Short mmCIF file of C-alpha atoms and ligand atoms in Angstrom, two decimals:
data_model
loop_
_atom_site.label_atom_id
_atom_site.label_comp_id
_atom_site.label_asym_id
_atom_site.label_seq_id
_atom_site.Cartn_x
_atom_site.Cartn_y
_atom_site.Cartn_z
CA UNK A 294 -1.39 7.28 10.21
CA UNK A 295 0.48 10.03 8.40
CA UNK A 296 -1.39 9.25 5.22
CA UNK A 297 -4.83 9.74 6.76
CA UNK A 298 -3.64 12.92 8.40
CA UNK A 299 -2.36 14.16 5.09
CA UNK A 300 -5.61 13.23 3.39
CA UNK A 301 -7.71 14.89 6.07
CA UNK A 302 -5.51 17.95 5.86
CA UNK A 303 -5.97 18.21 2.11
CA UNK A 304 -9.68 17.74 2.39
CA UNK A 305 -10.25 20.20 5.18
CA UNK A 306 -7.55 22.83 4.66
CA UNK A 307 -6.13 21.83 1.30
CA UNK A 308 -6.11 24.34 -1.48
CA UNK A 309 -8.52 27.16 -0.75
CA UNK A 310 -10.34 25.04 1.88
CA UNK A 311 -13.02 24.07 -0.60
CA UNK A 312 -15.97 21.92 0.43
CA UNK A 313 -15.23 18.45 -0.91
CA UNK A 314 -18.42 17.83 -2.82
CA UNK A 315 -19.95 17.52 -6.25
CA UNK A 316 -22.51 20.29 -6.48
CA UNK A 317 -24.10 21.66 -9.64
CA UNK A 318 -26.04 24.89 -9.24
CA UNK A 319 -26.42 25.47 -13.01
CA UNK A 320 -26.25 23.44 -16.19
CA UNK A 321 -22.70 23.51 -17.59
CA UNK A 322 -21.65 26.02 -18.61
CA UNK A 323 -23.48 28.35 -16.27
CA UNK A 324 -23.99 31.97 -17.33
CA UNK A 325 -20.69 33.30 -15.95
CA UNK A 326 -18.64 30.51 -17.50
CA UNK A 327 -20.57 30.90 -20.75
CA UNK A 328 -19.70 34.60 -20.88
CA UNK A 329 -16.00 33.90 -20.21
CA UNK A 330 -15.93 31.12 -22.81
CA UNK A 331 -17.53 33.46 -25.36
CA UNK A 332 -14.62 35.85 -24.75
CA UNK A 333 -12.24 32.91 -25.16
CA UNK A 334 -13.73 32.21 -28.57
CA UNK A 335 -13.08 35.83 -29.56
CA UNK A 336 -9.63 36.24 -28.03
CA UNK A 337 -7.98 32.80 -28.18
CA UNK A 338 -7.47 30.81 -31.40
CA UNK A 339 -9.75 27.86 -32.08
CA UNK A 340 -6.69 25.60 -32.10
CA UNK A 341 -6.48 25.92 -28.32
CA UNK A 342 -9.36 23.68 -27.28
CA UNK A 343 -10.87 22.77 -23.93
CA UNK A 344 -12.48 19.64 -22.51
CA UNK A 345 -14.71 20.95 -19.72
CA UNK A 346 -17.03 23.87 -20.60
CA UNK A 347 -16.44 25.89 -17.44
CA UNK A 348 -14.10 28.67 -16.30
CA UNK A 349 -12.20 27.51 -13.22
CA UNK A 350 -11.83 29.88 -10.27
CA UNK A 351 -10.55 27.55 -7.53
CA UNK A 352 -9.42 23.96 -7.04
CA UNK A 353 -8.16 21.78 -4.22
CA UNK A 354 -8.50 18.35 -2.63
CA UNK A 355 -10.60 16.52 -5.23
CA UNK A 356 -12.66 19.34 -6.73
CA UNK A 357 -12.55 22.16 -9.29
CA UNK A 358 -14.92 25.09 -8.68
CA UNK A 359 -16.18 27.21 -11.58
CA UNK A 360 -17.22 30.82 -12.00
CA UNK A 361 -20.88 29.99 -11.30
CA UNK A 362 -20.13 28.15 -8.06
CA UNK A 363 -20.41 24.65 -9.51
CA UNK A 364 -18.11 22.17 -7.77
CA UNK A 365 -16.86 19.38 -10.05
CA UNK A 366 -15.08 16.18 -9.06
CA UNK A 367 -11.58 16.20 -10.57
CA UNK A 368 -10.50 12.87 -12.05
CA UNK A 369 -7.93 14.42 -14.39
CA UNK A 370 -5.52 16.58 -12.33
CA UNK A 371 -5.09 18.94 -15.28
CA UNK A 372 -3.57 15.99 -17.23
CA UNK A 373 -1.63 14.37 -14.39
CA UNK A 374 -0.11 17.55 -13.01
CA UNK A 375 -1.68 18.29 -9.63
CA UNK A 376 -0.72 14.91 -8.20
CA UNK A 377 -0.19 16.27 -4.67
CA UNK A 378 -3.45 18.25 -4.93
CA UNK A 379 -4.28 21.63 -6.42
CA UNK A 380 -3.06 24.70 -4.50
CA UNK A 381 -1.45 22.38 -1.96
CA UNK A 382 -0.75 24.46 1.18
CA UNK A 383 2.97 23.60 1.23
CA UNK A 384 3.34 24.54 -2.43
CA UNK A 385 1.31 27.73 -2.12
CA UNK A 386 3.48 28.80 0.83
CA UNK A 387 6.75 27.98 -0.94
CA UNK A 388 5.67 29.86 -4.07
CA UNK A 389 4.60 32.94 -2.10
CA UNK A 390 7.85 33.00 -0.12
CA UNK A 391 10.02 32.65 -3.22
CA UNK A 392 8.01 35.26 -5.15
CA UNK A 393 8.70 37.75 -2.37
CA UNK A 394 12.44 36.89 -2.40
CA UNK A 395 13.30 36.94 -6.11
CA UNK A 396 11.32 35.83 -9.14
CA UNK A 397 14.11 35.38 -11.70
CA UNK A 398 17.78 35.85 -12.26
CA UNK A 399 18.23 33.30 -15.08
CA UNK A 400 20.14 30.27 -13.85
CA UNK A 401 22.64 30.74 -16.69
CA UNK A 402 23.38 34.26 -15.44
CA UNK A 403 23.27 34.04 -11.63
CA UNK A 404 22.70 30.49 -10.39
CA UNK A 405 20.75 29.81 -7.19
CA UNK A 406 20.65 26.92 -4.75
CA UNK A 407 17.05 25.74 -5.24
CA UNK A 408 17.75 24.64 -8.84
CA UNK A 409 20.72 22.63 -7.59
CA UNK A 410 18.59 21.12 -4.80
CA UNK A 411 15.96 20.02 -7.33
CA UNK A 412 18.71 18.46 -9.45
CA UNK A 413 20.13 16.66 -6.40
CA UNK A 414 16.66 15.36 -5.48
CA UNK A 415 16.06 14.09 -9.02
CA UNK A 416 19.48 12.43 -9.14
CA UNK A 417 18.67 10.70 -5.86
CA UNK A 418 15.04 9.70 -6.58
CA UNK A 419 15.27 8.40 -10.15
CA UNK A 420 16.14 4.73 -10.78
CA UNK A 421 19.79 3.79 -11.22
CA UNK A 422 22.60 3.39 -8.75
CA UNK A 423 25.17 5.46 -10.63
CA UNK A 424 26.33 9.07 -10.83
CA UNK A 425 23.59 11.24 -12.32
CA UNK A 426 23.05 14.85 -13.30
CA UNK A 427 19.90 16.85 -14.07
CA UNK A 428 19.11 19.91 -16.19
CA UNK A 429 15.84 21.83 -15.76
CA UNK A 430 13.46 23.19 -18.40
CA UNK A 431 9.91 24.54 -18.66
CA UNK A 432 7.74 21.90 -20.31
CA UNK A 433 7.66 18.21 -21.04
CA UNK A 434 8.29 18.84 -24.71
CA UNK A 435 11.34 20.95 -23.93
CA UNK A 436 12.72 18.21 -21.69
CA UNK A 437 12.23 15.65 -24.46
CA UNK A 438 13.95 17.92 -27.01
CA UNK A 439 16.92 18.30 -24.69
CA UNK A 440 17.14 14.59 -23.93
CA UNK A 441 17.44 13.98 -27.69
CA UNK A 442 20.05 16.74 -28.05
CA UNK A 443 22.08 15.20 -25.23
CA UNK A 444 21.81 11.66 -26.62
CA UNK A 445 22.91 12.84 -30.09
CA UNK A 446 25.86 14.75 -28.71
CA UNK A 447 26.91 11.79 -26.55
CA UNK A 448 26.68 9.18 -29.31
CA UNK A 449 27.62 11.28 -32.31
CA UNK A 450 24.64 9.63 -34.05
CA UNK A 451 21.39 11.14 -35.29
CA UNK A 452 18.63 8.54 -35.50
CA UNK A 453 15.90 8.44 -32.87
CA UNK A 454 13.20 5.80 -32.46
CA UNK A 455 9.80 6.51 -30.94
CA UNK A 456 6.94 4.04 -30.68
CA UNK A 457 3.46 3.53 -32.06
CA UNK A 458 0.91 5.38 -29.89
CA UNK A 459 3.71 7.43 -28.28
CA UNK A 460 3.20 11.04 -27.24
CA UNK A 461 6.11 13.38 -26.58
CA UNK A 462 4.86 16.94 -27.21
CA UNK A 463 3.85 19.59 -29.72
CA UNK A 464 7.14 21.30 -30.66
CA UNK A 465 8.68 20.44 -34.03
CA UNK A 466 10.97 17.62 -32.90
CA UNK A 467 8.41 16.28 -30.41
CA UNK A 468 5.62 16.37 -33.03
CA UNK A 469 7.88 14.15 -35.12
CA UNK A 470 8.22 11.79 -32.14
CA UNK A 471 4.48 11.82 -31.39
CA UNK A 472 2.58 9.11 -33.25
CA UNK A 473 -0.93 10.49 -33.67
CA UNK A 474 -1.65 12.87 -36.53
CA UNK A 475 -4.98 14.37 -35.45
CA UNK A 476 -4.99 16.66 -33.59
CA UNK A 477 -1.28 16.94 -32.82
CA UNK A 478 0.48 17.02 -36.20
CA UNK A 479 -1.93 17.31 -39.08
CA UNK A 480 -0.92 20.18 -41.35
CA UNK A 481 1.96 21.28 -39.11
CA UNK A 482 4.83 19.64 -40.97
CA UNK A 483 7.48 19.27 -42.27
CA UNK A 484 8.69 17.38 -39.24
CA UNK A 485 12.20 16.92 -37.90
CA UNK A 486 14.23 14.29 -39.80
CA UNK A 487 15.91 11.13 -38.50
CA UNK A 488 12.91 10.11 -36.42
CA UNK A 489 11.72 6.51 -36.88
CA UNK A 490 8.78 4.60 -35.44
CA UNK A 491 8.81 1.11 -34.01
CA UNK A 492 5.89 -1.13 -32.98
CA UNK A 493 4.79 -0.92 -29.36
CA UNK A 494 3.76 -3.76 -27.07
CA UNK A 495 -0.04 -3.43 -26.73
CA UNK A 496 -1.12 -6.68 -25.08
CA UNK A 497 -4.88 -6.07 -25.45
CA UNK A 498 -4.55 -5.66 -29.20
CA UNK A 499 -1.43 -7.58 -30.29
CA UNK A 500 -1.55 -10.52 -27.90
CA UNK A 501 2.26 -10.74 -27.94
CA UNK A 502 4.45 -11.50 -24.94
CA UNK A 503 6.88 -8.76 -23.92
CA UNK A 504 9.94 -10.56 -25.35
CA UNK A 505 8.14 -11.27 -28.64
CA UNK A 506 6.98 -7.67 -28.96
CA UNK A 507 10.54 -6.51 -28.20
CA UNK A 508 11.96 -8.85 -30.82
CA UNK A 509 9.52 -7.43 -33.38
CA UNK A 510 10.61 -3.86 -32.55
CA UNK A 511 14.33 -4.71 -32.44
CA UNK A 512 14.25 -6.57 -35.73
CA UNK A 513 12.55 -3.60 -37.36
CA UNK A 514 15.09 -1.15 -35.91
CA UNK A 515 18.02 -3.30 -37.05
CA UNK A 516 16.66 -3.76 -40.57
CA UNK A 517 15.24 -0.31 -41.23
CA UNK A 518 17.72 1.94 -39.40
CA UNK A 519 20.74 -0.01 -38.16
CA UNK A 520 21.80 0.18 -34.53
CA UNK A 521 24.96 2.09 -35.46
CA UNK A 522 22.86 4.98 -36.74
CA UNK A 523 20.72 5.27 -33.64
CA UNK A 524 21.37 7.85 -30.92
CA UNK A 525 18.39 6.94 -28.75
CA UNK A 526 15.09 5.27 -28.36
CA UNK A 527 12.46 7.16 -26.38
CA UNK A 528 9.49 5.45 -24.79
CA UNK A 529 6.87 6.12 -22.13
CA UNK A 530 6.95 3.20 -19.65
CA UNK A 531 3.15 3.43 -19.66
CA UNK A 532 1.89 5.40 -22.63
CA UNK A 533 -0.26 8.37 -21.63
CA UNK A 534 -2.03 10.17 -24.47
CA UNK A 535 -1.74 7.02 -26.60
CA UNK A 536 -4.21 5.16 -24.37
CA UNK A 537 -2.59 4.21 -21.06
CA UNK A 538 -1.00 1.27 -22.82
CA UNK A 539 0.93 -0.91 -20.39
CA UNK A 540 3.55 -2.94 -22.25
CA UNK A 541 3.74 -6.68 -21.61
CA UNK A 542 6.27 -7.80 -18.99
CA UNK A 543 9.75 -8.11 -20.41
CA UNK A 544 9.23 -5.66 -23.27
CA UNK A 545 11.02 -2.68 -21.73
CA UNK A 546 13.92 -4.66 -20.21
CA UNK A 547 14.59 -6.35 -23.56
CA UNK A 548 14.67 -2.97 -25.31
CA UNK A 549 16.96 -1.54 -22.61
CA UNK A 550 19.32 -4.53 -22.92
CA UNK A 551 19.45 -4.12 -26.68
CA UNK A 552 20.19 -0.41 -26.29
CA UNK A 553 23.04 -1.13 -23.86
CA UNK A 554 24.54 -3.75 -26.16
CA UNK A 555 24.44 -1.33 -29.09
CA UNK A 556 25.46 1.97 -27.52
CA UNK A 557 21.96 3.42 -27.97
CA UNK A 558 20.72 5.77 -25.23
CA UNK A 559 17.52 4.46 -23.61
CA UNK A 560 15.28 7.42 -22.72
CA UNK A 561 12.21 6.89 -20.54
CA UNK A 562 9.68 9.68 -21.01
CA UNK A 563 8.15 9.81 -17.52
CA UNK A 564 6.51 13.20 -18.04
CA UNK A 565 3.07 11.68 -17.38
CA UNK A 566 4.02 8.61 -15.29
CA UNK A 567 6.55 10.21 -12.96
CA UNK A 568 6.29 11.32 -9.33
CA UNK A 569 4.08 8.79 -7.56
CA UNK A 570 1.37 8.79 -10.22
CA UNK A 571 1.62 5.03 -10.82
CA UNK A 572 2.05 4.07 -7.16
CA UNK A 573 5.83 4.16 -7.61
CA UNK A 574 8.03 7.23 -7.67
CA UNK A 575 8.78 6.38 -11.32
CA UNK A 576 6.99 3.87 -13.56
CA UNK A 577 10.31 2.46 -14.81
CA UNK A 578 10.55 0.75 -11.41
CA UNK A 579 7.40 -1.30 -12.15
CA UNK A 580 9.10 -2.92 -15.13
CA UNK A 581 12.54 -3.32 -13.57
CA UNK A 582 14.16 -1.07 -16.13
CA UNK A 583 16.87 1.51 -15.46
CA UNK A 584 16.86 4.18 -18.17
CA UNK A 585 19.98 6.07 -19.23
CA UNK A 586 17.98 9.32 -19.31
CA UNK A 587 14.58 10.17 -17.83
CA UNK A 588 12.40 13.13 -18.79
CA UNK A 589 10.02 14.51 -16.17
CA UNK A 590 7.54 17.41 -15.88
CA UNK A 591 3.84 17.61 -14.88
CA UNK A 592 3.65 16.28 -11.30
CA UNK A 593 7.15 17.51 -10.42
CA UNK A 594 6.08 20.96 -9.16
CA UNK A 595 2.41 20.77 -8.17
CA UNK A 596 1.22 22.83 -11.14
CA UNK A 597 4.11 25.22 -11.70
CA UNK A 598 5.82 24.81 -15.08
CA UNK A 599 9.00 22.81 -14.59
CA UNK A 600 10.60 19.90 -16.43
CA UNK A 601 13.84 17.99 -16.23
CA UNK A 602 16.24 15.64 -17.95
CA UNK A 603 18.02 13.35 -15.49
CA UNK A 604 20.52 10.69 -16.35
CA UNK A 605 23.93 9.12 -16.35
CA UNK A 606 26.49 11.80 -15.59
CA UNK A 607 28.76 10.85 -18.49
CA UNK A 608 25.88 11.20 -20.96
CA UNK A 609 24.52 14.39 -19.39
CA UNK A 610 28.01 15.89 -19.51
CA UNK A 611 28.42 15.25 -23.25
CA UNK A 612 27.34 18.76 -24.20
CA UNK A 613 29.90 21.57 -24.50
CA UNK A 614 29.51 24.36 -21.94
CA UNK A 615 26.66 26.65 -22.93
CA UNK A 616 25.01 23.99 -25.11
CA UNK A 617 22.01 23.50 -22.82
CA UNK A 618 19.74 26.04 -21.20
CA UNK A 619 17.03 28.61 -21.78
CA UNK A 620 15.90 31.88 -20.20
CA UNK A 621 13.41 30.40 -17.75
CA UNK A 622 14.55 26.79 -17.31
CA UNK A 623 14.53 26.00 -13.59
CA UNK A 624 12.77 29.23 -12.69
CA UNK A 625 13.18 29.87 -8.93
CA UNK A 626 9.45 29.92 -8.18
CA UNK A 627 8.97 26.63 -10.02
CA UNK A 628 11.98 25.18 -8.16
CA UNK A 629 10.54 26.28 -4.81
CA UNK A 630 7.28 24.56 -5.76
CA UNK A 631 9.16 21.42 -6.82
CA UNK A 632 11.06 21.23 -3.53
CA UNK A 633 7.75 21.53 -1.65
CA UNK A 634 6.15 18.88 -3.89
CA UNK A 635 9.12 16.54 -3.48
CA UNK A 636 8.80 16.96 0.31
CA UNK A 637 5.15 15.87 0.00
CA UNK A 638 6.05 12.93 -2.28
CA UNK A 639 8.68 11.70 0.14
CA UNK A 640 7.00 12.35 3.48
CA UNK A 641 3.21 12.46 3.21
CA UNK A 642 2.33 8.91 2.16
CA UNK A 643 1.53 9.94 -1.40
CA UNK A 644 2.88 6.79 -3.06
CA UNK A 645 0.74 4.61 -0.78
CA UNK A 646 -2.24 6.85 -1.54
CA UNK A 647 -1.70 6.34 -5.29
CA UNK A 648 -1.74 2.58 -4.70
CA UNK A 649 -4.99 2.79 -2.68
CA UNK A 650 -6.59 4.89 -5.40
CA UNK A 651 -5.42 2.35 -7.95
CA UNK A 652 -7.13 -0.44 -6.03
CA UNK A 653 -10.41 1.47 -5.89
CA UNK A 654 -10.24 2.41 -9.57
CA UNK A 655 -9.35 -1.11 -10.70
CA UNK A 656 -11.97 -2.83 -8.54
CA UNK A 657 -14.75 -0.50 -9.65
CA UNK A 658 -13.83 -0.55 -13.33
CA UNK A 659 -13.36 -4.32 -13.51
CA UNK A 660 -16.76 -4.73 -11.78
CA UNK A 661 -18.25 -2.48 -14.47
CA UNK A 662 -16.43 -4.50 -17.13
CA UNK A 663 -17.91 -7.77 -15.85
CA UNK A 664 -21.40 -6.27 -16.37
CA UNK A 665 -20.71 -4.55 -19.66
CA UNK A 666 -18.64 -6.09 -22.49
CA UNK A 667 -18.28 -2.66 -24.12
CA UNK A 668 -15.40 -2.19 -21.65
CA UNK A 669 -12.81 -4.28 -23.46
CA UNK A 670 -9.87 -3.66 -21.17
CA UNK A 671 -9.07 -2.07 -17.80
CA UNK A 672 -5.39 -1.32 -17.28
CA UNK A 673 -2.82 0.89 -15.63
CA UNK A 674 -1.01 1.25 -12.33
CA UNK A 675 -1.78 3.32 -9.23
CA UNK A 676 -3.67 6.51 -9.92
CA UNK A 677 -3.19 6.09 -13.68
CA UNK A 678 -5.92 3.67 -14.76
CA UNK A 679 -8.00 3.55 -17.93
CA UNK A 680 -10.90 1.72 -19.52
CA UNK A 681 -10.83 0.95 -23.26
CA UNK A 682 -14.25 0.94 -24.96
CA UNK A 683 -14.94 -1.45 -27.84
CA UNK A 684 -17.60 -3.04 -29.95
CA UNK A 685 -18.05 -6.30 -28.00
CA UNK A 686 -18.52 -8.32 -31.21
CA UNK A 687 -15.35 -7.26 -32.98
CA UNK A 688 -13.18 -5.53 -30.34
CA UNK A 689 -13.13 -2.55 -32.72
CA UNK A 690 -12.48 0.75 -30.90
CA UNK A 691 -15.67 2.65 -30.04
CA UNK A 692 -14.72 6.33 -29.98
CA UNK A 693 -18.34 7.52 -30.21
CA UNK A 694 -19.34 5.62 -27.07
CA UNK A 695 -16.23 6.88 -25.28
CA UNK A 696 -16.99 10.50 -26.15
CA UNK A 697 -20.64 10.10 -25.14
CA UNK A 698 -19.72 8.63 -21.74
CA UNK A 699 -17.09 11.29 -21.06
CA UNK A 700 -19.38 14.15 -22.08
CA UNK A 701 -22.25 12.82 -19.97
CA UNK A 702 -19.98 12.47 -16.94
CA UNK A 703 -18.69 16.01 -17.40
CA UNK A 704 -22.25 17.34 -17.72
CA UNK A 705 -22.94 15.68 -14.35
CA UNK A 706 -19.96 17.42 -12.75
CA UNK A 707 -17.21 14.81 -13.07
CA UNK A 708 -14.06 15.80 -14.96
CA UNK A 709 -12.82 12.82 -16.96
CA UNK A 710 -10.35 12.80 -19.84
CA UNK A 711 -10.27 10.61 -22.90
CA UNK A 712 -7.15 9.43 -24.73
CA UNK A 713 -5.94 6.77 -27.12
CA UNK A 714 -4.84 6.57 -30.72
CA UNK A 715 -8.40 5.51 -31.53
CA UNK A 716 -10.01 7.95 -29.07
CA UNK A 717 -11.67 5.05 -27.25
CA UNK A 718 -10.10 5.23 -23.80
CA UNK A 719 -11.29 7.05 -20.66
CA UNK A 720 -8.38 7.65 -18.33
CA UNK A 721 -8.53 8.29 -14.62
CA UNK A 722 -5.80 10.51 -13.16
CA UNK A 723 -7.26 11.88 -9.93
CA UNK A 724 -5.26 14.13 -7.64
CA UNK A 725 -3.96 11.99 -4.78
CA UNK A 726 -5.59 14.45 -2.38
CA UNK A 727 -9.07 13.24 -3.40
CA UNK A 728 -11.09 11.42 -0.74
CA UNK A 729 -12.42 7.91 -1.32
CA UNK A 730 -16.03 9.14 -1.18
CA UNK A 731 -15.57 11.64 -4.01
CA UNK A 732 -13.58 9.17 -6.09
CA UNK A 733 -16.30 6.54 -5.75
CA UNK A 734 -19.04 9.08 -6.46
CA UNK A 735 -17.18 10.12 -9.60
CA UNK A 736 -16.91 6.51 -10.76
CA UNK A 737 -20.62 5.96 -10.03
CA UNK A 738 -21.43 8.90 -12.31
CA UNK A 739 -19.27 7.36 -15.06
CA UNK A 740 -21.04 4.01 -14.57
CA UNK A 741 -24.44 5.71 -14.90
CA UNK A 742 -23.25 7.53 -18.01
CA UNK A 743 -22.14 4.22 -19.54
CA UNK A 744 -25.42 2.49 -18.66
CA UNK A 745 -27.36 5.32 -20.30
CA UNK A 746 -25.18 5.47 -23.44
N1 PLZ B 25 5.68 13.47 -22.82
C1 PLZ B 25 4.63 11.45 -21.95
O1 PLZ B 25 2.33 13.08 -21.57
C2 PLZ B 25 2.23 15.88 -22.20
C3 PLZ B 25 -0.39 16.75 -23.53
C4 PLZ B 25 -1.58 17.58 -23.56
P1 PLZ B 25 4.26 19.34 -22.22
N2 PLZ B 25 0.96 15.24 -22.17
C5 PLZ B 25 -0.20 16.12 -22.19
C6 PLZ B 25 -1.77 18.22 -24.89
O2 PLZ B 25 -2.73 17.85 -25.57
O3 PLZ B 25 -0.96 19.08 -25.25
C7 PLZ B 25 3.44 15.02 -22.40
C8 PLZ B 25 3.43 13.67 -22.09
C9 PLZ B 25 4.59 12.91 -22.31
C10 PLZ B 25 5.71 14.77 -23.13
C11 PLZ B 25 4.61 15.58 -22.94
C12 PLZ B 25 4.71 17.03 -23.29
O4 PLZ B 25 4.65 17.79 -22.14
O5 PLZ B 25 4.53 19.86 -20.83
O6 PLZ B 25 2.79 19.39 -22.59
O7 PLZ B 25 5.13 19.96 -23.24
#
């Protein structure tokens, strides 16, 4: 089976051919990492934090190797980026070849074919059976900013709605769109105007059906803003940083219908959910929703910085010539990486692998939940699954427990990430090149950490 071949290939030759094992030869950080992190503290501002106290020197398959030779199981993919696997051989080869050919011309100065090929692939792969166009940028936040620019230009309106628990970036406009104050916004204002917040569907905490949650949001938008003042609503089909919140069925389609009826652009922020992560090429497909615009980044290029806005041609074409761009947007090396990654997504059984990983994650975590009521909820799709930790008596979020479990797992050589408005969610975002054995070992370590906490 192509999938097994691909998996074997990643595990034996993938990345720098690293042994696929968890192996700690020092406490973390070891002396070499500790020395590098001490230099970080001197040279890099405190505002730039880090989760795992090691200095990485290599990564591939399902592991990250540090400067002391410790090999850690990677259940985070650098926040959902290395979906095809770190240093994937096809991506490494494409990057090297492009770097030897030309590194930059600026697409706005001398265009090149690979950018256009990436745009064509995005137009083809994203949901929606209509004419589409794509523009390329460098980061998720930059894609979101441009999606809002395009929606405003198209509608001639200014208002934008984002949702409770939403995350869209750290630039000024995207900070305004992001819900959570600490650590993303606190003290960094004033924020961009004409950004409004609507209530999200959060089935574990609000108990509402999708249509009821949509009605609540729509009523608030109509009363507090007025549809005629709204350029766009932007929403993550499954919220990432906000806690892997999966909206109730019917929520997203009802919002999309309302947008269509009112001339509001429906933007799906698929920066975290896109490119096979959820066991579908795009998470919008899970909910049967066809966005007008989609923002993508992260998994698109196997670790190279690239982002995109894709959407209905007539909306994408609203901007005057020269209105969109940037020096590096669609950099040729990043485009070469994206074309290699898209080849892997389409041909190497990656979507099926995300579904298999999702089954393992869900089975293991729900088994843990049945033994331990401090796991209040297990949710997500494909290789994007999370556990929400609570006080079993009250369902109140338990951030302290969550942090303790995550830190203990990391100390044992398993990279896990937390998230959530209340900081009480551990999210699992393994690279799809991880083997079942490492994934299960990583989950066993998390289970031990929870039992000990
Ligand atoms: N939209 C849905 O998940 C980035 C943020 C990490 P950039 N998420 C990781 C951090 O703490 O900075 C993200 C996202 C969604 C937009 C973004 C922003 O993408 O590439 O980080 O700008």
